[in-house]
Coordinates of C-alpha atoms and ligand atoms in Angstrom, one line a residue:
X78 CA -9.8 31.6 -22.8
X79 CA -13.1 32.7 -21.4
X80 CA -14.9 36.2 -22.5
X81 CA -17.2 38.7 -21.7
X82 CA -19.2 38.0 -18.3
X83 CA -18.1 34.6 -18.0
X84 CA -14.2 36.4 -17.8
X85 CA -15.9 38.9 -15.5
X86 CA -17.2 35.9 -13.4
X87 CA -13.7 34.3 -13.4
X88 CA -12.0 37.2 -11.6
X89 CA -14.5 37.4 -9.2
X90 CA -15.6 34.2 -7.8
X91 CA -12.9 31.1 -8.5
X92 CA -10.5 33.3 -7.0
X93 CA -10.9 32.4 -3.5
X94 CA -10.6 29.2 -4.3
X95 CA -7.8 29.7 -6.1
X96 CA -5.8 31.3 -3.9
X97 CA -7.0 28.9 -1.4
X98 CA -5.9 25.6 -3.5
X99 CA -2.2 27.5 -4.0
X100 CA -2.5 28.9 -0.3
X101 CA -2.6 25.4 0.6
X102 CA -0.3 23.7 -1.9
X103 CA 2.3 26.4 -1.1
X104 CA 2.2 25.2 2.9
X105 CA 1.9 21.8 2.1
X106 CA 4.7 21.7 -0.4
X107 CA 8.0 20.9 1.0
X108 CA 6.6 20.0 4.3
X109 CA 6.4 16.8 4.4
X110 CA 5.3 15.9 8.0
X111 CA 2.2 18.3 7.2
X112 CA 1.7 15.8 4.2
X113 CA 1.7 13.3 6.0
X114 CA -0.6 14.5 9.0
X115 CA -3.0 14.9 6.7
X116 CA -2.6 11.8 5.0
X117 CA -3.1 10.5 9.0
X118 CA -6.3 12.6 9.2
X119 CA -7.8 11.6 5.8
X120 CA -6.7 7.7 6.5
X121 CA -8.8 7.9 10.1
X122 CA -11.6 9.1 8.2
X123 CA -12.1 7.4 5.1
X124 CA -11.1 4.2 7.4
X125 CA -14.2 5.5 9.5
X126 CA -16.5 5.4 6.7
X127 CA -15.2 1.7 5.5
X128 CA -15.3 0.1 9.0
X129 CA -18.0 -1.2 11.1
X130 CA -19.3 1.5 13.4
X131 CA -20.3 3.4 10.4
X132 CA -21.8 1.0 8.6
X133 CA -22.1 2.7 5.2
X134 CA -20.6 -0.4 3.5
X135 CA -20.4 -3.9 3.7
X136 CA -17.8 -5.2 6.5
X137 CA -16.2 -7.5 3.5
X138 CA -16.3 -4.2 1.4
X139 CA -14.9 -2.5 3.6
X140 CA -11.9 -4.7 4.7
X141 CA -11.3 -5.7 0.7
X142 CA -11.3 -1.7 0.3
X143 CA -9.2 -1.1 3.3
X144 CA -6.3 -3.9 1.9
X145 CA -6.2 -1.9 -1.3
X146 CA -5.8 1.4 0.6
X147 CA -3.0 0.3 2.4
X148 CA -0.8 -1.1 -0.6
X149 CA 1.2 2.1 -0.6
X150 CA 2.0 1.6 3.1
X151 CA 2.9 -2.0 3.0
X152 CA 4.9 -1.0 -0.4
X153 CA 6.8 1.6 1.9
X154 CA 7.6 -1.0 4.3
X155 CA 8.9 -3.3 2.4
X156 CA 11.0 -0.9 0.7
X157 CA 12.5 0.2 3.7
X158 CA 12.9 -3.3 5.4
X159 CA 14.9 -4.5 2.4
X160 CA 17.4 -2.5 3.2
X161 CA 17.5 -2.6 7.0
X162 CA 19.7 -5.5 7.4
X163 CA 22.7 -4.1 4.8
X164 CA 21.9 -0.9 6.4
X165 CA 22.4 -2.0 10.1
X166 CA 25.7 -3.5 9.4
X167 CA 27.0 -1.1 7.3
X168 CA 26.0 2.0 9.8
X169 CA 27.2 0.3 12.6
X170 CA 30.7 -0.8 11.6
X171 CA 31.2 2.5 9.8
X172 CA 30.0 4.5 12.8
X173 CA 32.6 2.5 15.3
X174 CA 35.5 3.1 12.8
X175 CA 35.3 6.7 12.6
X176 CA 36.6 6.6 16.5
X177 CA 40.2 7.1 16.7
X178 CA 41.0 4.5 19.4
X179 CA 39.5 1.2 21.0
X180 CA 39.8 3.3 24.6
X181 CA 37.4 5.8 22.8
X182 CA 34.8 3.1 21.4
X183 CA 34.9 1.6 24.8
X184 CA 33.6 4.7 26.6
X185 CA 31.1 5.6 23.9
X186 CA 30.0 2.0 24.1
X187 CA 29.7 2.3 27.4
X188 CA 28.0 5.4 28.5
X189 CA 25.3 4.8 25.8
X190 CA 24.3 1.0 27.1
X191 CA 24.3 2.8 30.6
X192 CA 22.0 5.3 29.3
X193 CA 19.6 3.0 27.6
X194 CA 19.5 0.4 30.6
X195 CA 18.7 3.4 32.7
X196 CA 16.5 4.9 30.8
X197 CA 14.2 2.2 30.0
X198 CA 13.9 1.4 34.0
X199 CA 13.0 4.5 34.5
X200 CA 10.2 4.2 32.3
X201 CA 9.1 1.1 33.7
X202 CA 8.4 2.6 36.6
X203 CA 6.8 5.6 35.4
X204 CA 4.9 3.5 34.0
X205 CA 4.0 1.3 37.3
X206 CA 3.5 5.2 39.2
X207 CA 1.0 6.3 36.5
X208 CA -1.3 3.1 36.9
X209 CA -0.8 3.1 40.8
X210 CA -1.7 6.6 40.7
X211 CA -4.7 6.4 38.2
X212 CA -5.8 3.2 39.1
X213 CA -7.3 2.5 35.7
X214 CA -7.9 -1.8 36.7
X215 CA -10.1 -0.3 39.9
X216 CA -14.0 -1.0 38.8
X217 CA -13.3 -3.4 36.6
X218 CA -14.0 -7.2 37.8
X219 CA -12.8 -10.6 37.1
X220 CA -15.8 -11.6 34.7
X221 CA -15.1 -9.1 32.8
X222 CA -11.8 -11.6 31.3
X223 CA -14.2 -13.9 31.4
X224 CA -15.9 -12.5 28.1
X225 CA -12.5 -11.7 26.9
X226 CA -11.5 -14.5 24.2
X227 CA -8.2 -15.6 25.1
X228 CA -7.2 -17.9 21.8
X229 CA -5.5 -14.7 20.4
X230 CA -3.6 -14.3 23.7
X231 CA 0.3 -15.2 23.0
X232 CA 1.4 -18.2 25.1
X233 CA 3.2 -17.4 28.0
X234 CA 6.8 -17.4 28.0
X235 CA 8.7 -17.9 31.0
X236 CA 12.0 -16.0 31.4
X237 CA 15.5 -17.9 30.5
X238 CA 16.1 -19.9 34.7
X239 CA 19.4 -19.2 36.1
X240 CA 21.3 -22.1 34.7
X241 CA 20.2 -21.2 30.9
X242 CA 21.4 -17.7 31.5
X243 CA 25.1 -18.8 30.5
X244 CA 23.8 -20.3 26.9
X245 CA 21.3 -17.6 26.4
X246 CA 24.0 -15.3 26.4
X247 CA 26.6 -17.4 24.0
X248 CA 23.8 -17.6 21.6
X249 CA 23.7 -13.5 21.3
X250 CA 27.2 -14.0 19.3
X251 CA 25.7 -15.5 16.2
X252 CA 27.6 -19.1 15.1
X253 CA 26.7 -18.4 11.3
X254 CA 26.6 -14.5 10.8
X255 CA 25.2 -14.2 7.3
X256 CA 22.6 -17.4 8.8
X257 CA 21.8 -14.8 11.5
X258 CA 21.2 -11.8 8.6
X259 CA 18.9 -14.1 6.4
X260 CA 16.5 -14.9 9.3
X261 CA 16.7 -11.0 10.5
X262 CA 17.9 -12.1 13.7
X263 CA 18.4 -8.1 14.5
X264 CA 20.2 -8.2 18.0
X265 CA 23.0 -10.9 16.5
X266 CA 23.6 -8.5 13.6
X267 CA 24.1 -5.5 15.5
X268 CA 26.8 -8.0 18.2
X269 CA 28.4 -8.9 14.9
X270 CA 28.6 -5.9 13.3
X271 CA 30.1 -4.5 16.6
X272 CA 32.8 -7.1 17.0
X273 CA 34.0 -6.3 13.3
X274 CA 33.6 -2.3 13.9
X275 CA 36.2 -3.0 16.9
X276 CA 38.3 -5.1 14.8
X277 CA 38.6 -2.3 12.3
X278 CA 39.7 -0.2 14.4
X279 CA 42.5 -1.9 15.7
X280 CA 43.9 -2.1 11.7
X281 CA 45.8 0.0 9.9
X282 CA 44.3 2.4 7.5
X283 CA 45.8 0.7 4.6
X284 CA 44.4 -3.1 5.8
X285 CA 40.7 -1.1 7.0
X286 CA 40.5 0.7 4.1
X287 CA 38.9 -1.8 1.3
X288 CA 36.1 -2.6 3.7
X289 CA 35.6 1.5 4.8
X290 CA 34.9 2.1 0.9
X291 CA 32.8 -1.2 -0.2
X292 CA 30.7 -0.6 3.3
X293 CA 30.0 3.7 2.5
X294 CA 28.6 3.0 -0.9
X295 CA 26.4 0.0 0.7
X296 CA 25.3 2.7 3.3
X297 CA 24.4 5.4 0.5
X298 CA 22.8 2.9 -1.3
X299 CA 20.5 2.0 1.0
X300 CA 19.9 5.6 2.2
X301 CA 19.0 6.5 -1.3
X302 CA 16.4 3.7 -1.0
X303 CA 15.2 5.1 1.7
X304 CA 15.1 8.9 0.3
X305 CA 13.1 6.8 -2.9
X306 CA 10.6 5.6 0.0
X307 CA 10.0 8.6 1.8
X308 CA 8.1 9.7 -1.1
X309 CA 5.2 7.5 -1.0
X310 CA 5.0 8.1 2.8
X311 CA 2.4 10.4 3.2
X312 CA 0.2 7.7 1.2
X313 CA 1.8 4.9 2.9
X314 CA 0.2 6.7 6.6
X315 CA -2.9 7.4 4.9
X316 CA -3.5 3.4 3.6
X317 CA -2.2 2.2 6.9
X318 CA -4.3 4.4 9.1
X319 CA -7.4 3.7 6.3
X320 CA -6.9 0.3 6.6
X321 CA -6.9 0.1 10.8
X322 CA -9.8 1.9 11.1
X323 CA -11.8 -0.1 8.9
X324 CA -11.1 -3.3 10.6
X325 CA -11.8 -2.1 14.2
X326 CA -14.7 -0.7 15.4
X327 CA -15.1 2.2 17.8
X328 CA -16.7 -0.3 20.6
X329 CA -13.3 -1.8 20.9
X330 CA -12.2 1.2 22.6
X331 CA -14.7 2.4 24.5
X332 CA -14.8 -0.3 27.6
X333 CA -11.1 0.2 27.5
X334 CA -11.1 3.5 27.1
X335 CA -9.6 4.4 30.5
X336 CA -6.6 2.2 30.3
X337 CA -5.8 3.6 27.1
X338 CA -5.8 6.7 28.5
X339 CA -3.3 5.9 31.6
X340 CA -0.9 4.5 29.1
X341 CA -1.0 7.2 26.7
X342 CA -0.4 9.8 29.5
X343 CA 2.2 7.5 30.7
X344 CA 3.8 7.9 27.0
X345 CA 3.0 11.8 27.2
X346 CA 5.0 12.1 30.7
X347 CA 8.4 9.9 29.3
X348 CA 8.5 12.2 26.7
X349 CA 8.2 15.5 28.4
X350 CA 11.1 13.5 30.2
X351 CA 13.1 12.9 27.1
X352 CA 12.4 17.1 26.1
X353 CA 13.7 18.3 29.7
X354 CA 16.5 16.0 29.0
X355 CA 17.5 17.3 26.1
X356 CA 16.7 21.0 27.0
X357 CA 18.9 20.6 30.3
X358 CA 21.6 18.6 28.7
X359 CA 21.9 19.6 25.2
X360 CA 20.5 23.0 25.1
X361 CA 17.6 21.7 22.7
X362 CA 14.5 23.5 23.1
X363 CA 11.2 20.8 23.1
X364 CA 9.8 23.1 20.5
X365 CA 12.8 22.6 17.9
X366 CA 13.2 18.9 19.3
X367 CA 9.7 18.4 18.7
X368 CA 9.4 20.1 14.5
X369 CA 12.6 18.3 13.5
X370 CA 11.6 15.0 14.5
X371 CA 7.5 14.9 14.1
X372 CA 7.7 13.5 10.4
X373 CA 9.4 10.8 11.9
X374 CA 7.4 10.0 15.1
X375 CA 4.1 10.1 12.8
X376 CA 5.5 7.5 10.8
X377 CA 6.8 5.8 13.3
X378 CA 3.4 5.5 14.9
X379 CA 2.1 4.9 11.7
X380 CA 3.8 2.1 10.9
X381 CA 4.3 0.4 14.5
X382 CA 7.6 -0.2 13.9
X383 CA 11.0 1.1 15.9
X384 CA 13.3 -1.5 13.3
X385 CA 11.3 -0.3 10.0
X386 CA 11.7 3.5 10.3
X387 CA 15.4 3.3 12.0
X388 CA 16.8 4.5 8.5
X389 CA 14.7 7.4 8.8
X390 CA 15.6 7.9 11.7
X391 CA 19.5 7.6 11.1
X392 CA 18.7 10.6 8.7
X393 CA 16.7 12.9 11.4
X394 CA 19.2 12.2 14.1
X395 CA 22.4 13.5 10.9
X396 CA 20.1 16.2 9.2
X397 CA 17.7 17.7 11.7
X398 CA 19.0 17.0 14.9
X399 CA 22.6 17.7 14.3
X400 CA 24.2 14.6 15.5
X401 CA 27.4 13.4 14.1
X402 CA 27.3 10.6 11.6
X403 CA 29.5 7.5 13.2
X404 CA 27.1 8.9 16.4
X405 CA 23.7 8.5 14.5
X406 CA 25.3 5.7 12.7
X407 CA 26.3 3.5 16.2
X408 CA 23.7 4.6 18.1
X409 CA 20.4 4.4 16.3
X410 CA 20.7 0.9 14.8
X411 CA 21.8 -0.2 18.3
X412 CA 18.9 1.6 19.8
X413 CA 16.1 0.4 17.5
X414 CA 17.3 -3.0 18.6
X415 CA 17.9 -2.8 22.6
X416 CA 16.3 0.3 23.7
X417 CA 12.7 0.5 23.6
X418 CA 11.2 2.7 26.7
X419 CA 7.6 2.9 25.7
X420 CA 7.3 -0.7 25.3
X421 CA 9.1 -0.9 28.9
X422 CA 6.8 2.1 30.0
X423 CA 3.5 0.0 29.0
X424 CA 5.0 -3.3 30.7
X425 CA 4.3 -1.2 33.9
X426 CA 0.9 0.5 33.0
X427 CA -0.6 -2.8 31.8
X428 CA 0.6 -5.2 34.7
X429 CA -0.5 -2.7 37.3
X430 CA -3.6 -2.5 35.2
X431 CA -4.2 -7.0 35.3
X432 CA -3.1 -6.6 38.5
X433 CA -5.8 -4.7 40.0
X434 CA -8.2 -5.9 37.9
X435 CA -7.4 -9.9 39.1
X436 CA -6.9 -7.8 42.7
X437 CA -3.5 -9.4 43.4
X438 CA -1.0 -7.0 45.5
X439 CA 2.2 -6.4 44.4
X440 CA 4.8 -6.5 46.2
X441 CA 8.1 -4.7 46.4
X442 CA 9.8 -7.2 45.0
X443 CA 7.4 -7.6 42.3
X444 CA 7.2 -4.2 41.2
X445 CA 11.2 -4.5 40.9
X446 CA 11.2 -7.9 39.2
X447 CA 8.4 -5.9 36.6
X448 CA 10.8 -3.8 36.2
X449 CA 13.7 -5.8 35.7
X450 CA 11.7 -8.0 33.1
X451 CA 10.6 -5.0 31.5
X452 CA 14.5 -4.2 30.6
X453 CA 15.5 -7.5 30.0
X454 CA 13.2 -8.1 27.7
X455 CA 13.1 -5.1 25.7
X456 CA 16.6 -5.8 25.2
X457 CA 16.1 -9.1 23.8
X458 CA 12.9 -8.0 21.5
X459 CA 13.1 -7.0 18.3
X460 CA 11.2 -3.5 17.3
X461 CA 8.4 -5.0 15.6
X462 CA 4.6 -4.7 15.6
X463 CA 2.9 -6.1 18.3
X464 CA 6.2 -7.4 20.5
X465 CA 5.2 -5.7 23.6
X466 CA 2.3 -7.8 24.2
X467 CA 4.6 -10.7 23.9
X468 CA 6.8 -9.4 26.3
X469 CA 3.6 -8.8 28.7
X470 CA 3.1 -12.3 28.7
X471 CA 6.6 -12.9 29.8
X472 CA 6.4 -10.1 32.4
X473 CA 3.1 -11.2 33.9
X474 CA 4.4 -14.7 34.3
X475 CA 7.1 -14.0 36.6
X476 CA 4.7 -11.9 38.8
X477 CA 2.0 -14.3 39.1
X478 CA -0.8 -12.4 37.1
X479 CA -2.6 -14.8 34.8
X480 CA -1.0 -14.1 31.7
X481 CA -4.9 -14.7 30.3
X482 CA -5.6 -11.4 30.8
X483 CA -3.3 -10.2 27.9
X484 CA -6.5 -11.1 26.2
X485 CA -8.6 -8.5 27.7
X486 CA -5.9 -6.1 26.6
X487 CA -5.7 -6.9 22.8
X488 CA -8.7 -5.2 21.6
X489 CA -6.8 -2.1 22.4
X490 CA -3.4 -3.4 21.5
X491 CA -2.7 -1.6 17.9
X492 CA -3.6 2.1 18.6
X493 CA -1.1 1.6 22.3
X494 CA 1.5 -0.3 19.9
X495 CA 1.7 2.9 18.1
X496 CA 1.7 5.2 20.4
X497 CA 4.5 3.4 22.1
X498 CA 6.2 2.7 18.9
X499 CA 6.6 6.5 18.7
X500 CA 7.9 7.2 22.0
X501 CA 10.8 4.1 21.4
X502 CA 12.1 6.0 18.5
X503 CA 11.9 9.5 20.2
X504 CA 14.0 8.0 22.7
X505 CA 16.7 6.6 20.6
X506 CA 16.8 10.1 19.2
X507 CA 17.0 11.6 22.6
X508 CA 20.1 9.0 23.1
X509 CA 22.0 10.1 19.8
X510 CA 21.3 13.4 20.6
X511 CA 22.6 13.3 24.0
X512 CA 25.8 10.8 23.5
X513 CA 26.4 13.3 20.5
X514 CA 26.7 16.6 23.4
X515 CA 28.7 14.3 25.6
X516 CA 31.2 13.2 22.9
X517 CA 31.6 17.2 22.3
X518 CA 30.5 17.4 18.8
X519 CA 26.8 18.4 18.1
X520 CA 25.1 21.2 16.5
X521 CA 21.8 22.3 16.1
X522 CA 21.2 23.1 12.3
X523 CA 19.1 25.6 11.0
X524 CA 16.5 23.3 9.3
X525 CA 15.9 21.4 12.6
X526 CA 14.7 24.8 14.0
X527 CA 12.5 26.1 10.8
Ligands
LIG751 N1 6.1 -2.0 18.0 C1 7.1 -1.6 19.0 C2 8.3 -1.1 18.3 O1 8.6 -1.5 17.1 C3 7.4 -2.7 19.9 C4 6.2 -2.9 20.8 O2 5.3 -3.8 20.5 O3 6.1 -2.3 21.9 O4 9.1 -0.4 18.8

């Protein structure tokens, strides 16, 4: 214990700081999303200080450092993609066989494949109206893709030709389902998990129940996997953004700098779309939409990753947003998979963008076929780092833009991939959220609004 002036000096001058370090601890504890916001904001910095434009270390110091940074991050993924695959199929079966009737599931079924197909052309185009509207190819010119270096640039795909359509489809209904669950073939688990939810259904509680039981404890099981993860997230954001921002340097952005922007407000307008929605609809305000879901979305854009966060965001939809469980359960699994309207949303931005930059003309037609490819393809992709760019090249393809140009558009690619990444799961939110008002059964809990 410390005496005479030295106790006098204690009561004077570490207070402040003190109270400041339990000022801070109190708001910080318990809040996770500021946690990890901060963990965002330290990561961008110390990543600043690693990489190349500050040049205070070594750039192999700085990426070896970097690596070691994000451990946490890639620990939290891994974590949480272990358990996607026993979590998909277990959510989805059990959310089909809480309906009471086949006529029920149909109509749910349904109306959300509706609202997703919609949705994500909508966003296409917003996406195609922000670029024609901000122009951000104008100034640039064709020699500019000359410098670009195209051997990163994925080779383009062409879209499945009218007479493959039939076989594409078959091969959505996997042959082998566990074959299709050890390759993490994501769209054929979610098909097969479907088919069995319906089959359920149809049984009586006696024959479904066996399955019902071994399938809830698989599903807590996993969610308490995923409770274990969500501790290390805060680190997890901090390593991954550290780690990003060491390896890329500031230049990257600048040149690009205005087609980052057009996409980004692009991803700004869908979701002051997705809030009106679910003000009008649901009765929702943004602000409450917004604080129950922001952990979420900052990990989402973290991480780049609709699939790897969907178990988190199975538990915002139940425990901040209010929706019902077989909802949250059906929808968001199916969502992560088929429903990604950023992605679709930067289709738009970045052909427009090629586009005007090659100066080709799109036509009517074009702008719909953009749009139609955007949808398709979304559908079809899995929600994983870096899969919009692949579907670019598809997109681009059928419109007669070089697909080269992608390569122009990679420097950029990681910090839109986010930002789009965060948008796709705000929208499957939006969806659970909505289908759970139209099915007549949501609430908005208390937590969701403090
Ligand atoms: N990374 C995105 C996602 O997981 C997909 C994309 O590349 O746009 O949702």
């Amino acid at each position: 214990m410390t005496t005479g002036p030295l106790r006098y000096l204690d009561s004077i001058q570490p207070q402040p700081l003190k109270n400041l370090s339990s000022y801070l601890s109190a708001l910080v504890e318990g809040r996770l999303w500021l946690k990890v916001v901060i963990g965002l904001v330290l990561g961008l910095l110390v990543g600043f200080a690693l990489g190349p434009t500050a040049g205070l270390v070594e750039v192999d110091t700085g990426a070896l450092v970097g690596n070691w940074l994000a451990f946490p991050g890639m620990l939290f993924l891994a974590a949480v993609q272990m358990i996607v695959i026993p979590l998909v199929f277990a959510s989805i079966i059990l959310g089909l066989a809480s309906s009471e009737n086949v006529d029920q599931l149909r109509q749910m079924g349904l109306t959300v494949v509706s609202f997703f197909v919609v949705t994500t052309a909508a966003a296409a185009s917003v996406g195609l109206w922000v670029a024609a509207l901000m122009k951000p190819g104008q100034g640039f010119t064709s020699d500019l893709l000359q410098q670009a270096d195209v051997s990163d640039a994925p080779p383009p795909l062409s879209p499945p030709g009218l007479e493959e359509i039939p076989e594409t489809l078959i091969r959505l209904l996997p042959g082998n389902p566990l074959g299709a669950m050890v390759e993490g073939q994501m769209l054929q688990v979610v098909i097969f998990a479907i088919i069995v939810g319906i089959a359920l259904v149809t049984l009586t509680p006696a024959q479904s129940k066996p399955l019902l039981e071994l399938l809830t404890s698989l599903q807590q099981v996993c969610m308490t996997v995923v409770r274990w993860a969500m501790v290390l997230a805060p680190f997890a954001v901090f390593g991954l953004m550290a780690r990003l921002t060491s390896q890329i340097g500031v230049d990257a952005l600048v040149g690009m700098a205005f087609y980052v922007v057009t996409v980004i407000t692009g991803l700004i307008a869908l979701l002051i779309l997705y809030l009106v929605l679910v003000w009008f609809i649901a009765g929702q305000s943004p602000m409450s939409f917004l604080r129950a879901t922001r952990e979420l979305m900052l990990l989402a854009f973290s991480t780049s990753s609709s699939a790897a966060v969907m178990p988190l965001s199975i538990k915002t939809a139940e425990e901040r947003l209010g929706v019902r469980s077989s909802i949250a359960q059906f929808v968001i699994p199916l969502g992560a998979t088929i429903n990604m309207n950023g992605t679709a949303l930067y289709q738009g931005v970045a052909a427009s963008f090629l586009a005007q930059v090659y100066g080709i003309e799109i036509s009517i037609s074009g702008l719909a076929l953009i749009v139609a490819m955007a949808v398709g393809a979304s559908i079809g992709s899995p929600g994983t780092p870096g899969v919009g760019i692949v579907i670019l090249a598809m997109v681009l393809n059928s419109v007669g833009i070089p697909a080269e140009g992608v390569a122009l558009l990679l420097g950029v690619d990681r910090i839109l991939d986010m930002s789009r990444t965060a948008i796709n799961v705000a929208g499957d939110l939006v969806a659970s959220k909505l289908m759970s008002h139209w099915m007549g059964d949501d609430e908005t809990p208390e937590e969701a609004t403090g």
